[in-house]
């Protein structure tokens, strides 16, 4: 047997353990760390994929000192529950190529036309030596796959477009094998379609080209139950799996959720006028004429203007600054750059869903997420204070409650 299949055979136990740990972690509500920017977040999506499968059964794609590559093409559609978790259905079709392993050739196995394996040719029965055969397998697969993005656990940046998903999957796989003579290419035997219950996993890396379009690559393994997919009876080898790598292109149908901002009340500039110097008293006093405020002439003097900052809104159960809100953070950074003496306080809030303890922690982390973005944009960290108030019970609209408010410290007298 080639070295590569031997290494692949040791993967199932390790990978299944990894999937179990991942699924248990995801089931703990509220335990997810911060996620990256929600490009192409929740909602329906669909796409196409294509790959190169390698098969390992009684025969193998890794023989004769080379690799026998196949092909596959498929479609998928799913629903993203959040930036981290999605579930999709898949359908794929393709072909794999296999040849006899060196150990089987050395054993002088002989395949009779009755489908049984013998150690020597049988008189009066047509058959073939393993060394003269190769197998081509038509594949069809229909299944479901759970995708869990693990980048948040790896400390991904707040505004990244990348994803790295661990994807356990189950499927019904149909295989139809045909055996050919290696020397002549003549088909000598065909097997009917055989269905297998299959399970496996994928590792998928993706990049959001835009809000709607995502490009990705994947690699993974699918382990089949039942008879060997290559149409050769099981003999000394119990392997029966596919290893496939390829590319994916998906399109999101969901519209970006944009929360209407409440109207911002602009406080008019208050003019602080210097007190007039005392004038000498005259003997004759004229009657005082009341002047309406709007008719008072403006006089030169220092002004104190109230600074109004934009409010940053967040998605449910997320502390990541949404892509649609990044422009507001950039605006705040420019305001702070224009006045290097200005210091601000960021206060985070949550809606009423979840426990008070969790919401208190999430509200603070939302404020810290905005602070990290400002620091990346060049604002000194010692000019920014953060605070988390937890649930905003005074806000009826949950979408408006999930926010970070910004105030200038000096104008609040703090």
Tab-separated table of C-alpha atoms in Angstrom:
chain	number	residue	atom	x	y	z
A	1	UNK	CA	0.000	0.000	0.000
A	2	UNK	CA	1.251	3.497	-0.776
A	3	UNK	CA	2.422	5.709	2.115
A	4	UNK	CA	-0.291	8.338	1.675
A	5	UNK	CA	-3.298	6.014	2.180
A	6	UNK	CA	-1.626	4.587	5.290
A	7	UNK	CA	-1.482	8.049	6.796
A	8	UNK	CA	-5.077	8.771	5.815
A	9	UNK	CA	-6.346	5.662	7.571
A	10	UNK	CA	-5.286	7.094	10.939
A	11	UNK	CA	-7.481	10.189	10.600
A	12	UNK	CA	-11.085	9.057	11.424
A	13	UNK	CA	-10.798	8.745	15.215
A	14	UNK	CA	-8.931	12.034	15.590
A	15	UNK	CA	-11.233	13.985	13.306
A	16	UNK	CA	-14.449	12.613	14.843
A	17	UNK	CA	-13.164	13.663	18.275
A	18	UNK	CA	-12.525	17.175	16.952
A	19	UNK	CA	-16.076	17.401	15.578
A	20	UNK	CA	-17.597	16.270	18.877
A	21	UNK	CA	-15.679	18.944	20.788
A	22	UNK	CA	-16.666	21.610	18.258
A	23	UNK	CA	-20.374	20.723	18.319
A	24	UNK	CA	-20.479	20.741	22.139
A	25	UNK	CA	-18.804	24.147	22.182
A	26	UNK	CA	-21.311	25.626	19.750
A	27	UNK	CA	-24.287	24.323	21.722
A	28	UNK	CA	-23.320	26.451	24.732
A	29	UNK	CA	-25.455	29.553	24.131
A	30	UNK	CA	-23.732	32.814	24.825
A	31	UNK	CA	-20.283	31.191	25.049
A	32	UNK	CA	-19.155	32.224	21.575
A	33	UNK	CA	-16.244	34.646	21.529
A	34	UNK	CA	-16.309	37.748	19.395
A	35	UNK	CA	-16.906	37.089	15.721
A	36	UNK	CA	-15.413	38.922	12.803
A	37	UNK	CA	-17.242	41.468	10.689
A	38	UNK	CA	-20.553	40.017	9.571
A	39	UNK	CA	-20.010	40.192	5.825
A	40	UNK	CA	-22.558	37.899	4.218
A	41	UNK	CA	-23.976	37.128	7.681
A	42	UNK	CA	-27.366	35.520	8.355
A	43	UNK	CA	-29.798	34.454	5.651
A	44	UNK	CA	-30.195	32.060	2.724
A	45	UNK	CA	-27.386	31.299	0.334
A	46	UNK	CA	-26.607	28.919	-2.547
A	47	UNK	CA	-23.651	28.054	-4.702
A	48	UNK	CA	-21.635	25.630	-6.783
A	49	UNK	CA	-18.496	23.646	-6.107
A	50	UNK	CA	-16.038	21.459	-7.938
A	51	UNK	CA	-13.276	19.204	-6.718
A	52	UNK	CA	-10.873	16.340	-7.258
A	53	UNK	CA	-11.762	13.152	-5.333
A	54	UNK	CA	-9.380	10.321	-4.510
A	55	UNK	CA	-10.841	6.956	-3.492
A	56	UNK	CA	-9.447	4.212	-1.261
A	57	UNK	CA	-11.122	0.804	-1.088
A	58	UNK	CA	-9.791	-2.631	-1.887
A	59	UNK	CA	-8.162	-0.803	-4.803
A	60	UNK	CA	-6.761	2.688	-4.296
A	61	UNK	CA	-6.203	5.975	-6.136
A	62	UNK	CA	-2.662	6.037	-4.719
A	63	UNK	CA	-0.891	3.199	-6.540
A	64	UNK	CA	1.778	2.497	-9.115
A	65	UNK	CA	3.864	5.388	-7.865
A	66	UNK	CA	1.275	7.950	-8.997
A	67	UNK	CA	-2.065	9.431	-8.069
A	68	UNK	CA	-5.247	8.648	-10.014
A	69	UNK	CA	-7.303	11.834	-9.758
A	70	UNK	CA	-11.031	11.970	-10.356
A	71	UNK	CA	-13.474	14.840	-10.690
A	72	UNK	CA	-16.670	16.051	-9.031
A	73	UNK	CA	-19.166	18.882	-9.406
A	74	UNK	CA	-22.017	19.854	-7.136
A	75	UNK	CA	-24.514	22.389	-5.889
A	76	UNK	CA	-25.488	23.432	-2.392
A	77	UNK	CA	-27.978	25.662	-0.616
A	78	UNK	CA	-28.217	26.587	3.040
A	79	UNK	CA	-29.126	29.025	5.754
A	80	UNK	CA	-26.663	30.999	7.880
A	81	UNK	CA	-28.024	31.351	11.398
A	82	UNK	CA	-25.213	33.779	12.248
A	83	UNK	CA	-21.752	34.794	11.101
A	84	UNK	CA	-20.449	31.634	12.813
A	85	UNK	CA	-22.961	28.816	12.166
A	86	UNK	CA	-24.732	27.676	8.984
A	87	UNK	CA	-26.471	24.510	7.773
A	88	UNK	CA	-26.645	23.445	4.128
A	89	UNK	CA	-27.885	20.660	1.852
A	90	UNK	CA	-25.608	19.345	-0.882
A	91	UNK	CA	-25.771	17.305	-4.063
A	92	UNK	CA	-22.693	16.230	-6.026
A	93	UNK	CA	-21.763	13.975	-8.932
A	94	UNK	CA	-18.389	12.759	-10.145
A	95	UNK	CA	-15.975	9.929	-10.854
A	96	UNK	CA	-13.022	8.312	-9.118
A	97	UNK	CA	-10.274	6.084	-10.540
A	98	UNK	CA	-8.529	3.254	-8.656
A	99	UNK	CA	-5.959	0.569	-9.261
A	100	UNK	CA	-4.725	-2.555	-7.405
A	101	UNK	CA	-2.359	-2.111	-4.491
A	102	UNK	CA	1.125	-3.607	-4.740
A	103	UNK	CA	0.474	-6.003	-1.858
A	104	UNK	CA	-2.591	-7.407	-3.634
A	105	UNK	CA	-0.629	-7.914	-6.853
A	106	UNK	CA	2.109	-9.711	-4.951
A	107	UNK	CA	-0.494	-12.057	-3.427
A	108	UNK	CA	-1.602	-13.091	-6.972
A	109	UNK	CA	-5.290	-12.520	-6.326
A	110	UNK	CA	-7.585	-13.585	-9.163
A	111	UNK	CA	-11.065	-12.117	-9.690
A	112	UNK	CA	-13.587	-14.519	-11.157
A	113	UNK	CA	-16.504	-13.452	-13.324
A	114	UNK	CA	-18.773	-14.491	-10.436
A	115	UNK	CA	-17.400	-11.540	-8.412
A	116	UNK	CA	-15.468	-13.686	-5.943
A	117	UNK	CA	-11.747	-13.498	-5.250
A	118	UNK	CA	-9.537	-16.577	-5.622
A	119	UNK	CA	-5.886	-17.283	-4.988
A	120	UNK	CA	-5.569	-18.966	-8.381
A	121	UNK	CA	-7.545	-19.060	-11.669
A	122	UNK	CA	-10.557	-21.372	-11.689
A	123	UNK	CA	-10.855	-23.829	-14.554
A	124	UNK	CA	-13.692	-23.013	-16.935
A	125	UNK	CA	-14.373	-19.560	-15.421
A	126	UNK	CA	-13.458	-16.297	-17.025
A	127	UNK	CA	-11.462	-14.071	-14.730
A	128	UNK	CA	-8.633	-11.622	-14.390
A	129	UNK	CA	-5.519	-11.096	-12.339
A	130	UNK	CA	-5.587	-8.045	-10.061
A	131	UNK	CA	-2.460	-6.806	-11.813
A	132	UNK	CA	-4.363	-6.392	-15.094
A	133	UNK	CA	-7.373	-4.442	-13.749
A	134	UNK	CA	-8.357	-0.907	-12.876
A	135	UNK	CA	-11.625	0.478	-11.546
A	136	UNK	CA	-13.636	3.566	-12.425
A	137	UNK	CA	-16.419	4.543	-10.046
A	138	UNK	CA	-19.310	6.890	-10.835
A	139	UNK	CA	-20.277	8.802	-7.690
A	140	UNK	CA	-23.408	10.590	-6.545
A	141	UNK	CA	-23.865	12.100	-3.100
A	142	UNK	CA	-26.784	13.774	-1.300
A	143	UNK	CA	-26.324	15.061	2.230
A	144	UNK	CA	-26.328	17.830	4.814
A	145	UNK	CA	-23.414	19.725	6.317
A	146	UNK	CA	-23.006	21.919	9.409
A	147	UNK	CA	-20.450	24.729	9.098
A	148	UNK	CA	-18.851	26.225	12.212
A	149	UNK	CA	-16.418	29.121	11.761
A	150	UNK	CA	-13.496	28.693	14.192
A	151	UNK	CA	-11.690	31.969	13.429
A	152	UNK	CA	-13.341	33.759	16.393
A	153	UNK	CA	-11.613	31.280	18.713
A	154	UNK	CA	-8.301	32.026	17.018
A	155	UNK	CA	-8.389	35.784	17.711
A	156	UNK	CA	-9.413	36.940	14.235
A	157	UNK	CA	-9.407	40.716	13.577
A	158	UNK	CA	-12.672	42.537	14.006
A	159	UNK	CA	-13.094	43.605	10.373
A	160	UNK	CA	-11.783	40.530	8.567
A	161	UNK	CA	-13.361	38.962	5.495
A	162	UNK	CA	-11.876	35.496	6.050
A	163	UNK	CA	-13.556	32.431	7.522
A	164	UNK	CA	-12.238	29.002	8.505
A	165	UNK	CA	-14.983	26.439	9.016
A	166	UNK	CA	-14.994	22.941	10.479
A	167	UNK	CA	-17.843	21.115	8.754
A	168	UNK	CA	-19.138	17.697	9.883
A	169	UNK	CA	-21.444	16.105	7.304
A	170	UNK	CA	-23.599	13.036	6.646
A	171	UNK	CA	-24.707	11.808	3.229
A	172	UNK	CA	-26.183	9.012	1.145
A	173	UNK	CA	-23.554	8.086	-1.458
A	174	UNK	CA	-24.299	6.011	-4.545
A	175	UNK	CA	-21.424	4.241	-6.309
A	176	UNK	CA	-21.399	2.361	-9.622
A	177	UNK	CA	-18.113	0.641	-10.441
A	178	UNK	CA	-16.815	-0.680	-13.755
A	179	UNK	CA	-13.672	-2.767	-14.138
A	180	UNK	CA	-11.351	-2.331	-17.110
A	181	UNK	CA	-8.322	-4.144	-18.423
A	182	UNK	CA	-5.331	-1.889	-17.934
A	183	UNK	CA	-3.609	-2.945	-21.158
A	184	UNK	CA	-6.567	-2.733	-23.573
A	185	UNK	CA	-8.997	-0.420	-21.771
A	186	UNK	CA	-11.792	-2.962	-22.358
A	187	UNK	CA	-14.617	-3.004	-19.798
A	188	UNK	CA	-14.703	-6.527	-18.388
A	189	UNK	CA	-17.276	-6.192	-15.592
A	190	UNK	CA	-19.842	-3.747	-14.323
A	191	UNK	CA	-21.470	-3.468	-10.926
A	192	UNK	CA	-24.969	-2.145	-10.151
A	193	UNK	CA	-25.453	1.057	-8.172
A	194	UNK	CA	-24.698	0.490	-4.514
A	195	UNK	CA	-25.834	2.952	-1.840
A	196	UNK	CA	-23.791	3.740	1.255
A	197	UNK	CA	-24.545	5.681	4.411
A	198	UNK	CA	-21.582	8.022	4.782
A	199	UNK	CA	-20.184	10.438	7.333
A	200	UNK	CA	-17.187	12.714	7.330
A	201	UNK	CA	-15.910	16.250	7.601
A	202	UNK	CA	-14.479	19.167	5.702
A	203	UNK	CA	-12.146	22.023	6.460
A	204	UNK	CA	-13.190	25.123	4.509
A	205	UNK	CA	-11.449	28.470	4.101
A	206	UNK	CA	-13.507	31.297	2.630
A	207	UNK	CA	-13.087	34.923	1.599
A	208	UNK	CA	-15.951	37.406	1.223
A	209	UNK	CA	-15.347	39.095	-2.122
A	210	UNK	CA	-18.384	41.302	-1.427
A	211	UNK	CA	-21.472	41.376	0.798
A	212	UNK	CA	-23.111	38.773	-1.466
A	213	UNK	CA	-20.288	36.760	-3.015
A	214	UNK	CA	-17.939	34.378	-1.196
A	215	UNK	CA	-15.100	32.306	-2.657
A	216	UNK	CA	-13.637	29.343	-0.804
A	217	UNK	CA	-11.523	26.214	-0.917
A	218	UNK	CA	-12.112	22.958	0.935
A	219	UNK	CA	-10.623	19.584	1.718
A	220	UNK	CA	-12.260	16.698	3.508
A	221	UNK	CA	-12.936	13.009	3.867
A	222	UNK	CA	-16.094	10.898	3.533
A	223	UNK	CA	-16.206	7.415	5.063
A	224	UNK	CA	-18.599	4.909	3.450
A	225	UNK	CA	-20.350	1.963	5.060
A	226	UNK	CA	-21.127	-1.291	3.276
A	227	UNK	CA	-19.265	-2.921	0.385
A	228	UNK	CA	-16.182	-1.563	-1.347
A	229	UNK	CA	-16.986	1.289	-3.712
A	230	UNK	CA	-14.531	0.003	-6.360
A	231	UNK	CA	-16.537	-3.151	-7.081
A	232	UNK	CA	-13.763	-5.396	-5.735
A	233	UNK	CA	-14.686	-7.688	-2.823
A	234	UNK	CA	-13.129	-6.862	0.516
A	235	UNK	CA	-10.060	-8.942	1.083
A	236	UNK	CA	-7.118	-7.765	3.167
A	237	UNK	CA	-8.114	-4.084	3.089
A	238	UNK	CA	-11.060	-2.635	5.007
A	239	UNK	CA	-10.690	0.975	3.814
A	240	UNK	CA	-13.658	2.565	2.080
A	241	UNK	CA	-13.430	6.350	1.911
A	242	UNK	CA	-13.115	9.365	-0.364
A	243	UNK	CA	-10.693	12.241	0.050
A	244	UNK	CA	-11.664	15.346	-1.903
A	245	UNK	CA	-10.347	18.897	-2.324
A	246	UNK	CA	-11.851	21.670	-4.393
A	247	UNK	CA	-13.262	25.189	-4.671
A	248	UNK	CA	-16.647	26.715	-3.778
A	249	UNK	CA	-18.494	29.795	-4.936
A	250	UNK	CA	-21.547	30.932	-2.948
A	251	UNK	CA	-24.051	33.761	-3.268
A	252	UNK	CA	-26.046	35.180	-0.377
A	253	UNK	CA	-29.693	36.129	-0.945
A	254	UNK	CA	-30.189	37.995	2.333
A	255	UNK	CA	-30.280	41.755	2.347
A	256	UNK	CA	-27.894	43.578	4.599
A	257	UNK	CA	-29.811	44.628	7.691
A	258	UNK	CA	-29.443	48.315	8.240
A	259	UNK	CA	-30.978	49.811	11.350
A	260	UNK	CA	-32.496	53.224	10.946
A	261	UNK	CA	-30.726	55.582	13.244
A	262	UNK	CA	-32.813	57.692	15.577
A	263	UNK	CA	-32.834	61.337	14.766
A	264	UNK	CA	-29.923	63.160	16.313
A	265	UNK	CA	-30.769	66.328	18.109
A	266	UNK	CA	-28.200	68.928	17.283
A	267	UNK	CA	-27.621	71.276	20.156
A	268	UNK	CA	-27.169	74.812	18.850
A	269	UNK	CA	-23.966	76.561	19.691
A	270	UNK	CA	-24.215	78.511	22.902
A	271	UNK	CA	-22.483	81.864	22.849
A	272	UNK	CA	-20.773	82.915	26.038
A	273	UNK	CA	-20.467	86.676	25.932
A	274	UNK	CA	-18.001	88.562	28.088
A	275	UNK	CA	-19.552	90.765	30.691
A	276	UNK	CA	-19.443	94.426	29.668
A	277	UNK	CA	-17.137	96.617	31.620
A	278	UNK	CA	-18.927	98.946	34.022
A	279	UNK	CA	-19.834	102.299	32.518
A	280	UNK	CA	-19.882	105.604	34.422
A	281	UNK	CA	-23.315	106.625	35.570
A	282	UNK	CA	-24.902	109.479	33.741
A	283	UNK	CA	-27.169	111.938	35.283
A	284	UNK	CA	-29.875	111.273	32.772
A	285	UNK	CA	-31.017	107.687	32.290
A	286	UNK	CA	-32.894	106.559	29.243
A	287	UNK	CA	-35.689	104.008	29.513
A	288	UNK	CA	-34.553	100.402	28.929
A	289	UNK	CA	-35.759	98.877	25.676
A	290	UNK	CA	-36.240	95.091	25.711
A	291	UNK	CA	-34.538	93.386	22.826
A	292	UNK	CA	-35.766	89.954	21.720
A	293	UNK	CA	-33.106	87.246	21.764
A	294	UNK	CA	-33.190	86.774	18.016
A	295	UNK	CA	-32.522	90.481	17.500
A	296	UNK	CA	-29.482	90.606	19.779
A	297	UNK	CA	-26.399	91.388	17.771
A	298	UNK	CA	-23.593	88.800	17.926
A	299	UNK	CA	-20.553	89.954	19.762
A	300	UNK	CA	-17.081	88.545	19.503
A	301	UNK	CA	-16.161	86.057	22.251
A	302	UNK	CA	-15.133	82.464	22.919
A	303	UNK	CA	-17.618	79.672	22.026
A	304	UNK	CA	-18.166	76.294	23.620
A	305	UNK	CA	-19.698	73.773	21.152
A	306	UNK	CA	-21.246	70.475	22.257
A	307	UNK	CA	-19.659	67.590	20.322
A	308	UNK	CA	-22.162	65.117	18.840
A	309	UNK	CA	-20.799	61.666	18.036
A	310	UNK	CA	-22.535	58.976	15.939
A	311	UNK	CA	-23.975	55.916	17.672
A	312	UNK	CA	-22.566	52.503	16.729
A	313	UNK	CA	-25.133	49.661	16.420
A	314	UNK	CA	-24.550	45.896	16.730
A	315	UNK	CA	-26.185	42.671	15.566
A	316	UNK	CA	-27.914	40.343	18.030
A	317	UNK	CA	-25.525	38.214	20.126
A	318	UNK	CA	-22.493	39.882	18.546
A	319	UNK	CA	-19.765	42.196	19.740
A	320	UNK	CA	-18.279	42.678	16.262
A	321	UNK	CA	-18.511	46.121	14.668
A	322	UNK	CA	-20.745	45.656	11.648
A	323	UNK	CA	-19.351	46.562	8.260
A	324	UNK	CA	-22.108	49.112	7.773
A	325	UNK	CA	-20.992	50.860	11.005
A	326	UNK	CA	-17.277	51.063	10.214
A	327	UNK	CA	-17.755	54.448	8.522
A	328	UNK	CA	-19.088	55.878	11.780
A	329	UNK	CA	-16.032	54.666	13.666
A	330	UNK	CA	-13.823	56.275	11.024
A	331	UNK	CA	-15.728	59.544	11.539
A	332	UNK	CA	-15.085	59.411	15.296
A	333	UNK	CA	-11.383	58.790	14.634
A	334	UNK	CA	-11.207	61.878	12.408
A	335	UNK	CA	-12.933	63.988	15.076
A	336	UNK	CA	-10.407	62.856	17.675
A	337	UNK	CA	-7.530	63.477	15.293
A	338	UNK	CA	-8.767	67.028	14.735
A	339	UNK	CA	-8.735	67.740	18.484
A	340	UNK	CA	-5.805	65.948	20.095
A	341	UNK	CA	-6.817	67.125	23.583
A	342	UNK	CA	-10.253	65.510	23.371
A	343	UNK	CA	-10.959	62.428	25.513
A	344	UNK	CA	-14.066	60.280	25.130
A	345	UNK	CA	-16.018	57.616	26.963
A	346	UNK	CA	-17.578	54.658	25.086
A	347	UNK	CA	-20.636	53.139	26.768
A	348	UNK	CA	-22.046	49.814	25.566
A	349	UNK	CA	-25.659	48.654	25.848
A	350	UNK	CA	-27.638	45.443	25.171
A	351	UNK	CA	-31.259	44.540	24.476
A	352	UNK	CA	-33.415	42.615	26.962
A	353	UNK	CA	-32.643	39.115	25.622
A	354	UNK	CA	-30.333	36.931	27.725
A	355	UNK	CA	-29.297	37.099	31.356
A	356	UNK	CA	-28.273	40.321	33.064
A	357	UNK	CA	-24.785	38.986	33.854
A	358	UNK	CA	-24.070	38.014	30.243
A	359	UNK	CA	-25.472	41.272	28.878
A	360	UNK	CA	-23.320	43.301	31.278
A	361	UNK	CA	-20.220	41.539	29.955
A	362	UNK	CA	-21.327	41.816	26.316
A	363	UNK	CA	-22.066	45.540	26.626
A	364	UNK	CA	-18.532	46.196	27.903
A	365	UNK	CA	-16.989	44.096	25.138
A	366	UNK	CA	-18.934	46.068	22.538
A	367	UNK	CA	-17.401	49.272	23.872
A	368	UNK	CA	-13.975	47.642	23.844
A	369	UNK	CA	-14.485	46.498	20.244
A	370	UNK	CA	-15.064	50.108	19.141
A	371	UNK	CA	-12.026	51.213	21.162
A	372	UNK	CA	-9.824	48.622	19.433
A	373	UNK	CA	-10.966	49.902	16.066
A	374	UNK	CA	-10.165	53.500	17.041
A	375	UNK	CA	-6.717	52.480	18.269
A	376	UNK	CA	-6.078	50.725	14.937
A	377	UNK	CA	-7.006	54.001	13.222
A	378	UNK	CA	-4.333	55.854	15.213
A	379	UNK	CA	-6.154	57.162	18.294
A	380	UNK	CA	-4.163	56.841	21.528
A	381	UNK	CA	-5.719	54.291	23.888
A	382	UNK	CA	-5.284	56.564	26.934
A	383	UNK	CA	-7.727	59.042	25.373
A	384	UNK	CA	-10.533	56.471	25.434
A	385	UNK	CA	-12.458	55.060	28.407
A	386	UNK	CA	-14.923	52.176	28.122
A	387	UNK	CA	-17.953	51.211	30.168
A	388	UNK	CA	-20.726	48.619	29.919
A	389	UNK	CA	-24.205	49.334	31.252
A	390	UNK	CA	-25.817	46.002	30.370
A	391	UNK	CA	-29.498	46.005	29.445
A	392	UNK	CA	-31.159	49.238	28.324
A	393	UNK	CA	-34.622	48.736	29.821
A	394	UNK	CA	-35.693	52.169	28.656
A	395	UNK	CA	-35.316	51.277	24.979
A	396	UNK	CA	-38.295	49.374	23.530
A	397	UNK	CA	-36.638	48.705	20.166
A	398	UNK	CA	-34.130	45.853	20.611
A	399	UNK	CA	-32.176	46.841	17.485
A	400	UNK	CA	-31.665	50.355	18.790
A	401	UNK	CA	-30.716	49.081	22.250
A	402	UNK	CA	-27.699	47.136	20.950
A	403	UNK	CA	-25.306	50.057	20.645
A	404	UNK	CA	-22.273	51.970	21.827
A	405	UNK	CA	-22.693	55.647	22.717
A	406	UNK	CA	-19.789	58.085	22.684
A	407	UNK	CA	-19.513	61.257	24.780
A	408	UNK	CA	-16.767	63.757	25.339
A	409	UNK	CA	-15.469	63.423	28.878
A	410	UNK	CA	-14.629	67.076	29.484
A	411	UNK	CA	-18.070	68.303	28.523
A	412	UNK	CA	-19.670	65.866	30.976
A	413	UNK	CA	-17.538	67.197	33.796
A	414	UNK	CA	-15.948	63.777	34.444
